[in-house]
mmCIF file of C-alpha atoms and ligand atoms in Angstrom:
data_model
loop_
_atom_site.group_PDB
_atom_site.id
_atom_site.type_symbol
_atom_site.label_atom_id
_atom_site.label_comp_id
_atom_site.label_asym_id
_atom_site.label_seq_id
_atom_site.Cartn_x
_atom_site.Cartn_y
_atom_site.Cartn_z
ATOM 1 C CA MET A 17 33.673 51.680 -9.233
ATOM 2 C CA LYS A 18 36.684 51.994 -7.002
ATOM 3 C CA LEU A 19 34.525 52.584 -3.971
ATOM 4 C CA ILE A 20 32.429 49.509 -4.723
ATOM 5 C CA ASN A 21 35.540 47.339 -5.000
ATOM 6 C CA LYS A 22 36.774 48.671 -1.729
ATOM 7 C CA ARG A 23 33.461 47.922 -0.108
ATOM 8 C CA ARG A 24 33.421 44.431 -1.559
ATOM 9 C CA ARG A 25 36.834 43.702 -0.120
ATOM 10 C CA PHE A 26 35.735 45.113 3.220
ATOM 11 C CA LEU A 27 32.671 42.900 3.159
ATOM 12 C CA ARG A 28 34.691 39.817 2.244
ATOM 13 C CA ASP A 29 37.132 40.460 5.099
ATOM 14 C CA ALA A 30 34.281 41.068 7.481
ATOM 15 C CA LEU A 31 32.572 37.845 6.452
ATOM 16 C CA ALA A 32 35.819 35.910 6.826
ATOM 17 C CA LEU A 33 36.019 37.191 10.374
ATOM 18 C CA THR A 34 32.432 36.339 11.238
ATOM 19 C CA GLY A 35 33.005 32.921 9.660
ATOM 20 C CA ALA A 36 34.659 32.023 12.950
ATOM 21 C CA VAL A 37 31.219 32.203 14.515
ATOM 22 C CA ALA A 38 29.807 29.429 12.354
ATOM 23 C CA LEU A 39 32.308 26.918 13.701
ATOM 24 C CA GLY A 40 30.856 26.797 17.188
ATOM 25 C CA GLY A 41 27.462 25.666 18.351
ATOM 26 C CA CYS A 42 25.055 27.948 20.179
ATOM 27 C CA ASP A 43 26.057 26.466 23.535
ATOM 28 C CA LYS A 44 29.634 25.393 22.871
ATOM 29 C CA LEU A 45 30.942 28.741 21.747
ATOM 30 C CA SER A 46 29.805 30.613 24.817
ATOM 31 C CA GLN A 47 32.046 28.436 26.960
ATOM 32 C CA THR A 48 35.275 29.400 25.236
ATOM 33 C CA THR A 49 37.124 32.386 26.632
ATOM 34 C CA TRP A 50 38.235 33.869 23.306
ATOM 35 C CA ALA A 51 34.748 33.993 21.804
ATOM 36 C CA PRO A 52 33.498 37.307 23.203
ATOM 37 C CA LYS A 53 36.578 39.162 21.997
ATOM 38 C CA VAL A 54 36.486 37.746 18.480
ATOM 39 C CA LEU A 55 32.758 38.212 18.179
ATOM 40 C CA GLY A 56 32.961 41.736 19.536
ATOM 41 C CA SER A 57 35.319 42.868 16.790
ATOM 42 C CA ALA A 58 33.382 41.039 14.090
ATOM 43 C CA THR A 59 30.216 42.897 15.056
ATOM 44 C CA ALA A 60 31.415 46.344 14.099
ATOM 45 C CA LEU A 61 32.961 45.179 10.842
ATOM 46 C CA SER A 62 30.159 43.044 9.525
ATOM 47 C CA HIS A 63 27.453 45.474 10.544
ATOM 48 C CA ALA A 64 29.078 48.435 8.816
ATOM 49 C CA ALA A 65 30.079 46.418 5.747
ATOM 50 C CA GLN A 66 26.777 44.695 5.213
ATOM 51 C CA ARG A 67 24.737 47.823 5.811
ATOM 52 C CA ALA A 68 26.814 49.750 3.307
ATOM 53 C CA LEU A 69 25.981 47.172 0.633
ATOM 54 C CA SER A 70 22.523 45.959 1.467
ATOM 55 C CA ARG A 71 20.394 48.244 3.616
ATOM 56 C CA ASP A 72 17.248 47.405 1.639
ATOM 57 C CA ALA A 73 18.233 44.051 0.134
ATOM 58 C CA MET A 74 15.671 41.268 0.294
ATOM 59 C CA ALA A 75 16.389 37.780 1.564
ATOM 60 C CA ARG A 76 15.896 35.155 -1.142
ATOM 61 C CA GLU A 77 12.375 33.706 -1.308
ATOM 62 C CA TYR A 78 11.883 30.075 -2.336
ATOM 63 C CA ASN A 79 9.162 27.890 -3.920
ATOM 64 C CA GLU A 80 6.717 25.477 -2.278
ATOM 65 C CA ALA A 81 8.852 22.568 -3.569
ATOM 66 C CA ASP A 82 11.839 23.835 -1.564
ATOM 67 C CA ILE A 83 10.078 23.657 1.823
ATOM 68 C CA SER A 84 11.877 21.322 4.255
ATOM 69 C CA PRO A 85 9.796 18.299 5.371
ATOM 70 C CA VAL A 86 10.558 19.153 9.011
ATOM 71 C CA PHE A 87 11.319 22.611 10.335
ATOM 72 C CA ARG A 88 13.886 21.529 12.913
ATOM 73 C CA PRO A 89 13.128 23.165 16.285
ATOM 74 C CA ASN A 90 16.039 24.539 18.287
ATOM 75 C CA GLY A 91 16.697 26.184 21.662
ATOM 76 C CA SER A 92 13.586 26.239 23.844
ATOM 77 C CA THR A 93 10.947 23.910 22.447
ATOM 78 C CA ASP A 94 8.422 23.614 25.296
ATOM 79 C CA PRO A 95 8.441 26.567 27.713
ATOM 80 C CA GLN A 96 7.441 25.669 31.274
ATOM 81 C CA ALA A 97 6.790 29.193 32.606
ATOM 82 C CA PRO A 98 3.385 29.079 34.381
ATOM 83 C CA ALA A 99 2.067 32.085 32.438
ATOM 84 C CA TYR A 100 2.923 30.329 29.188
ATOM 85 C CA ARG A 101 1.450 26.970 30.291
ATOM 86 C CA ALA A 102 -1.806 28.719 31.183
ATOM 87 C CA LEU A 103 -2.024 30.324 27.741
ATOM 88 C CA ALA A 104 -1.175 27.059 25.967
ATOM 89 C CA ALA A 105 -3.752 25.100 27.998
ATOM 90 C CA ASN A 106 -6.414 27.390 26.588
ATOM 91 C CA GLY A 107 -5.234 27.189 22.970
ATOM 92 C CA PHE A 108 -3.727 30.716 23.276
ATOM 93 C CA ARG A 109 -7.214 32.270 23.194
ATOM 94 C CA ASP A 110 -6.229 34.703 25.977
ATOM 95 C CA TYR A 111 -2.908 35.628 24.393
ATOM 96 C CA ARG A 112 -2.121 39.331 24.076
ATOM 97 C CA LEU A 113 0.978 40.874 22.559
ATOM 98 C CA GLY A 114 1.917 43.990 24.505
ATOM 99 C CA VAL A 115 3.625 46.830 22.627
ATOM 100 C CA GLY A 116 5.011 49.649 24.749
ATOM 101 C CA GLY A 117 8.010 51.640 25.863
ATOM 102 C CA LEU A 118 8.731 54.774 23.810
ATOM 103 C CA VAL A 119 5.474 54.827 21.818
ATOM 104 C CA ALA A 120 2.580 57.255 21.518
ATOM 105 C CA HIS A 121 0.002 54.438 21.583
ATOM 106 C CA PRO A 122 0.754 51.364 23.709
ATOM 107 C CA LEU A 123 -1.036 48.305 22.321
ATOM 108 C CA SER A 124 -2.400 45.017 23.594
ATOM 109 C CA LEU A 125 -3.191 42.840 20.580
ATOM 110 C CA SER A 126 -5.033 39.524 20.535
ATOM 111 C CA LEU A 127 -4.193 36.932 17.889
ATOM 112 C CA GLU A 128 -7.521 37.725 16.277
ATOM 113 C CA GLN A 129 -6.609 41.400 16.005
ATOM 114 C CA LEU A 130 -3.189 40.513 14.596
ATOM 115 C CA ARG A 131 -4.695 38.134 12.027
ATOM 116 C CA ALA A 132 -7.116 40.850 10.897
ATOM 117 C CA LEU A 133 -4.194 43.048 9.819
ATOM 118 C CA PRO A 134 -2.892 42.789 6.236
ATOM 119 C CA ASN A 135 -0.575 39.784 6.217
ATOM 120 C CA ARG A 136 2.305 38.441 4.241
ATOM 121 C CA THR A 137 3.477 34.922 3.372
ATOM 122 C CA GLN A 138 7.106 34.199 2.523
ATOM 123 C CA ILE A 139 9.159 31.055 1.959
ATOM 124 C CA THR A 140 12.597 31.738 3.374
ATOM 125 C CA ARG A 141 15.653 29.913 4.660
ATOM 126 C CA HIS A 142 16.510 29.809 8.331
ATOM 127 C CA ASP A 143 20.231 29.595 9.107
ATOM 128 C CA CYS A 144 21.284 28.647 12.623
ATOM 129 C CA VAL A 145 24.708 29.745 13.830
ATOM 130 C CA GLU A 146 25.365 26.043 14.531
ATOM 131 C CA GLY A 147 25.622 25.472 10.785
ATOM 132 C CA TRP A 148 22.301 23.972 9.655
ATOM 133 C CA SER A 149 19.506 25.460 7.538
ATOM 134 C CA VAL A 150 15.838 24.753 6.924
ATOM 135 C CA ILE A 151 13.315 26.307 4.532
ATOM 136 C CA GLY A 152 9.817 27.154 5.716
ATOM 137 C CA LYS A 153 6.729 29.103 4.705
ATOM 138 C CA TRP A 154 5.803 31.841 7.172
ATOM 139 C CA THR A 155 2.648 33.908 7.463
ATOM 140 C CA GLY A 156 2.280 36.927 9.688
ATOM 141 C CA VAL A 157 1.990 40.676 9.853
ATOM 142 C CA GLN A 158 4.869 42.926 8.925
ATOM 143 C CA LEU A 159 6.356 44.331 12.124
ATOM 144 C CA SER A 160 6.304 47.761 10.438
ATOM 145 C CA ARG A 161 2.476 47.694 10.445
ATOM 146 C CA VAL A 162 2.333 47.140 14.189
ATOM 147 C CA LEU A 163 4.956 49.824 14.780
ATOM 148 C CA GLN A 164 2.952 52.261 12.671
ATOM 149 C CA MET A 165 -0.041 51.620 14.943
ATOM 150 C CA ALA A 166 2.035 52.166 18.099
ATOM 151 C CA GLN A 167 3.866 55.243 16.724
ATOM 152 C CA PRO A 168 7.410 55.106 18.111
ATOM 153 C CA ALA A 169 8.633 58.286 19.779
ATOM 154 C CA ARG A 170 11.442 60.229 18.148
ATOM 155 C CA ALA A 171 13.889 58.996 20.798
ATOM 156 C CA ALA A 172 13.247 55.306 20.049
ATOM 157 C CA ARG A 173 16.166 53.506 18.340
ATOM 158 C CA TYR A 174 15.628 49.783 18.971
ATOM 159 C CA VAL A 175 12.789 47.291 19.159
ATOM 160 C CA VAL A 176 13.186 44.807 22.020
ATOM 161 C CA PHE A 177 11.374 41.440 21.986
ATOM 162 C CA ARG A 178 10.661 39.775 25.344
ATOM 163 C CA CYS A 179 9.808 36.055 25.423
ATOM 164 C CA TYR A 180 8.026 33.646 27.753
ATOM 165 C CA ASP A 181 10.745 30.991 27.981
ATOM 166 C CA ALA A 182 13.271 30.987 30.804
ATOM 167 C CA MET A 183 16.850 29.950 30.002
ATOM 168 C CA ASP A 184 19.215 27.857 32.160
ATOM 169 C CA ASP A 185 20.429 30.936 34.042
ATOM 170 C CA GLY A 186 16.831 31.881 34.915
ATOM 171 C CA SER A 187 16.699 34.919 32.614
ATOM 172 C CA GLU A 188 14.092 35.178 29.857
ATOM 173 C CA TYR A 189 15.049 34.915 26.203
ATOM 174 C CA TYR A 190 15.051 38.316 24.522
ATOM 175 C CA GLU A 191 16.271 39.951 21.330
ATOM 176 C CA SER A 192 16.451 43.347 19.663
ATOM 177 C CA LEU A 193 16.546 44.959 16.214
ATOM 178 C CA ASP A 194 17.378 48.421 14.942
ATOM 179 C CA PHE A 195 14.881 50.282 12.777
ATOM 180 C CA ASP A 196 16.471 49.216 9.462
ATOM 181 C CA ASP A 197 15.559 45.616 10.202
ATOM 182 C CA ALA A 198 12.380 46.347 12.171
ATOM 183 C CA TYR A 199 10.853 48.174 9.177
ATOM 184 C CA HIS A 200 12.226 45.768 6.536
ATOM 185 C CA PRO A 201 9.323 44.289 4.501
ATOM 186 C CA GLN A 202 10.319 40.676 5.292
ATOM 187 C CA THR A 203 10.428 41.227 9.053
ATOM 188 C CA LEU A 204 7.275 39.523 10.335
ATOM 189 C CA LEU A 205 5.430 38.678 13.510
ATOM 190 C CA ALA A 206 4.423 35.189 12.366
ATOM 191 C CA TRP A 207 1.617 32.921 13.606
ATOM 192 C CA GLU A 208 1.674 30.326 10.837
ATOM 193 C CA LEU A 209 4.340 27.852 9.651
ATOM 194 C CA ASN A 210 3.776 25.900 6.426
ATOM 195 C CA GLY A 211 0.069 26.788 6.364
ATOM 196 C CA LYS A 212 -0.684 25.656 9.930
ATOM 197 C CA ALA A 213 -0.878 27.394 13.294
ATOM 198 C CA LEU A 214 2.667 27.834 14.593
ATOM 199 C CA PRO A 215 3.529 24.693 16.634
ATOM 200 C CA ILE A 216 4.811 25.103 20.204
ATOM 201 C CA PRO A 217 8.344 23.818 19.355
ATOM 202 C CA ASN A 218 8.675 26.596 16.760
ATOM 203 C CA GLY A 219 7.437 29.446 18.986
ATOM 204 C CA ALA A 220 3.632 29.411 19.344
ATOM 205 C CA PRO A 221 1.609 31.465 19.241
ATOM 206 C CA LEU A 222 3.737 34.278 17.784
ATOM 207 C CA ARG A 223 7.391 34.626 16.801
ATOM 208 C CA LEU A 224 9.668 37.019 15.013
ATOM 209 C CA ARG A 225 11.038 36.300 11.508
ATOM 210 C CA VAL A 226 14.056 38.308 10.308
ATOM 211 C CA PRO A 227 15.301 36.294 7.320
ATOM 212 C CA ARG A 228 18.375 38.453 6.694
ATOM 213 C CA GLN A 229 19.843 37.461 10.053
ATOM 214 C CA LEU A 230 20.815 34.246 11.865
ATOM 215 C CA GLY A 231 18.291 32.097 13.720
ATOM 216 C CA TYR A 232 18.995 33.347 17.215
ATOM 217 C CA LYS A 233 17.650 36.816 16.302
ATOM 218 C CA MET A 234 14.207 35.312 15.580
ATOM 219 C CA ALA A 235 12.633 35.366 19.031
ATOM 220 C CA LYS A 236 9.977 32.694 19.667
ATOM 221 C CA TYR A 237 7.176 32.760 22.287
ATOM 222 C CA LEU A 238 6.793 36.549 22.077
ATOM 223 C CA ARG A 239 5.459 38.098 25.279
ATOM 224 C CA ARG A 240 5.855 41.785 24.532
ATOM 225 C CA ILE A 241 7.659 44.330 22.390
ATOM 226 C CA ASP A 242 9.239 47.505 23.758
ATOM 227 C CA LEU A 243 10.615 50.520 21.943
ATOM 228 C CA VAL A 244 13.762 51.798 23.656
ATOM 229 C CA ASP A 245 16.540 54.325 23.076
ATOM 230 C CA SER A 246 19.171 51.867 24.377
ATOM 231 C CA PHE A 247 19.314 48.240 25.552
ATOM 232 C CA LYS A 248 22.209 48.886 27.952
ATOM 233 C CA HIS A 249 20.028 48.371 31.004
ATOM 234 C CA ILE A 250 18.099 45.314 29.811
ATOM 235 C CA GLU A 251 19.327 41.920 31.098
ATOM 236 C CA GLY A 252 23.072 41.635 30.249
ATOM 237 C CA GLY A 253 23.008 44.872 28.240
ATOM 238 C CA ARG A 254 24.053 43.476 24.828
ATOM 239 C CA GLY A 255 20.650 43.333 23.195
ATOM 240 C CA GLY A 256 19.842 39.624 23.355
ATOM 241 C CA TYR A 257 20.177 36.404 25.312
ATOM 242 C CA TRP A 258 22.903 34.974 23.048
ATOM 243 C CA GLU A 259 24.525 38.380 22.658
ATOM 244 C CA ASP A 260 24.906 38.431 26.443
ATOM 245 C CA GLN A 261 26.869 35.160 26.075
ATOM 246 C CA GLY A 262 29.201 36.752 23.493
ATOM 247 C CA TYR A 263 27.434 36.382 20.158
ATOM 248 C CA GLN A 264 27.373 39.335 17.816
ATOM 249 C CA TRP A 265 24.355 41.641 17.979
ATOM 250 C CA TYR A 266 24.163 42.135 14.205
ATOM 251 C CA ALA A 267 23.931 38.610 12.798
ATOM 252 C CA GLY A 268 23.502 39.401 9.084
ATOM 253 C CA ILE A 269 23.893 36.592 6.546
HETATM 254 N N1 LIG B 26 12.307 32.483 22.792
HETATM 255 C C1 LIG B 26 13.287 31.849 22.130
HETATM 256 N N2 LIG B 26 13.524 32.188 20.860
HETATM 257 C C2 LIG B 26 14.501 31.572 20.160
HETATM 258 C C3 LIG B 26 15.311 30.570 20.749
HETATM 259 C C4 LIG B 26 15.031 30.209 22.089
HETATM 260 O O1 LIG B 26 15.675 29.323 22.698
HETATM 261 N N3 LIG B 26 14.015 30.868 22.757
HETATM 262 N N4 LIG B 26 16.319 29.958 19.996
HETATM 263 C C5 LIG B 26 16.801 30.676 18.806
HETATM 264 C C6 LIG B 26 17.620 29.877 17.902
HETATM 265 S S1 LIG B 26 19.275 29.651 18.316
HETATM 266 C C7 LIG B 26 17.154 29.411 16.702
HETATM 267 S S2 LIG B 26 18.140 28.607 15.563
HETATM 268 C C8 LIG B 26 15.722 29.556 16.372
HETATM 269 C C9 LIG B 26 15.103 28.173 16.176
HETATM 270 O O2 LIG B 26 13.801 28.301 15.683
HETATM 271 P P1 LIG B 26 12.993 26.965 15.457
HETATM 272 O O3 LIG B 26 12.886 26.275 16.794
HETATM 273 O O4 LIG B 26 11.675 27.339 14.875
HETATM 274 O O5 LIG B 26 13.821 26.150 14.492
HETATM 275 O O6 LIG B 26 14.957 30.225 17.375
HETATM 276 C C10 LIG B 26 15.629 31.263 18.020
HETATM 277 N N5 LIG B 26 14.687 31.942 18.869
HETATM 278 MO MO1 LIG B 27 20.321 29.027 16.348
#
């Protein structure tokens, strides 16, 4: 009992700290000089506290009636990278998701192959760090199924998601998850939003859904997935595009 109370207090304090994050917008916050320091300390606290309480907890699932009329798009909404334009021009028929890095079986999966895998539909809430939320119905394959096919090596610790869209600084959007979240049953590679093929503004043809974390973790326009032992040497080294601008790596909600 005592331990639980202690953990609760720890969690509350950690959440109060991370609350500072919600005040800034995705772009505004990165321009302030104090942000990286505050966010850096909040990372360790909230990650440890939330994991202690909720390693296997499920995000709330909603009903059809709760679905938002419009799933507000955010960040990149129309990638201009030539490779992406070529795929889009052909209705994504030539799309392949590469899966590689520290795996026994590298994969190259077409949308058809992905759709043939057992899939899951979930109505969940999407919370952006900017302070807005929308509810949508997502269909896709559990990431765990794809990882089981690829067979991560023993040394693998993180799953890195590389995207097609280039950001203002020229780098590509990317994200990463640890294995707790990668193998969580609600973590999906999704190709359908509200019963229709995923629209381009929301990440066509395939995007990540991780409903226990903030919106920026949910990489759109997936190009490939790599299993790695560390993300230190990828892009800015902090595990994601927004993380490289100072946002926390573990964005649990
Ligand atoms: N590739 C890519 N993924 C991305 C982003 C982006 O700009 N590029 N923006 C992130 C942010 S901040 C949010 S809130 C969600 C928005 O998803 P939506 O456009 O479907 O609402 O995507 C996330 N994934
Ligand atoms: Mo966001």
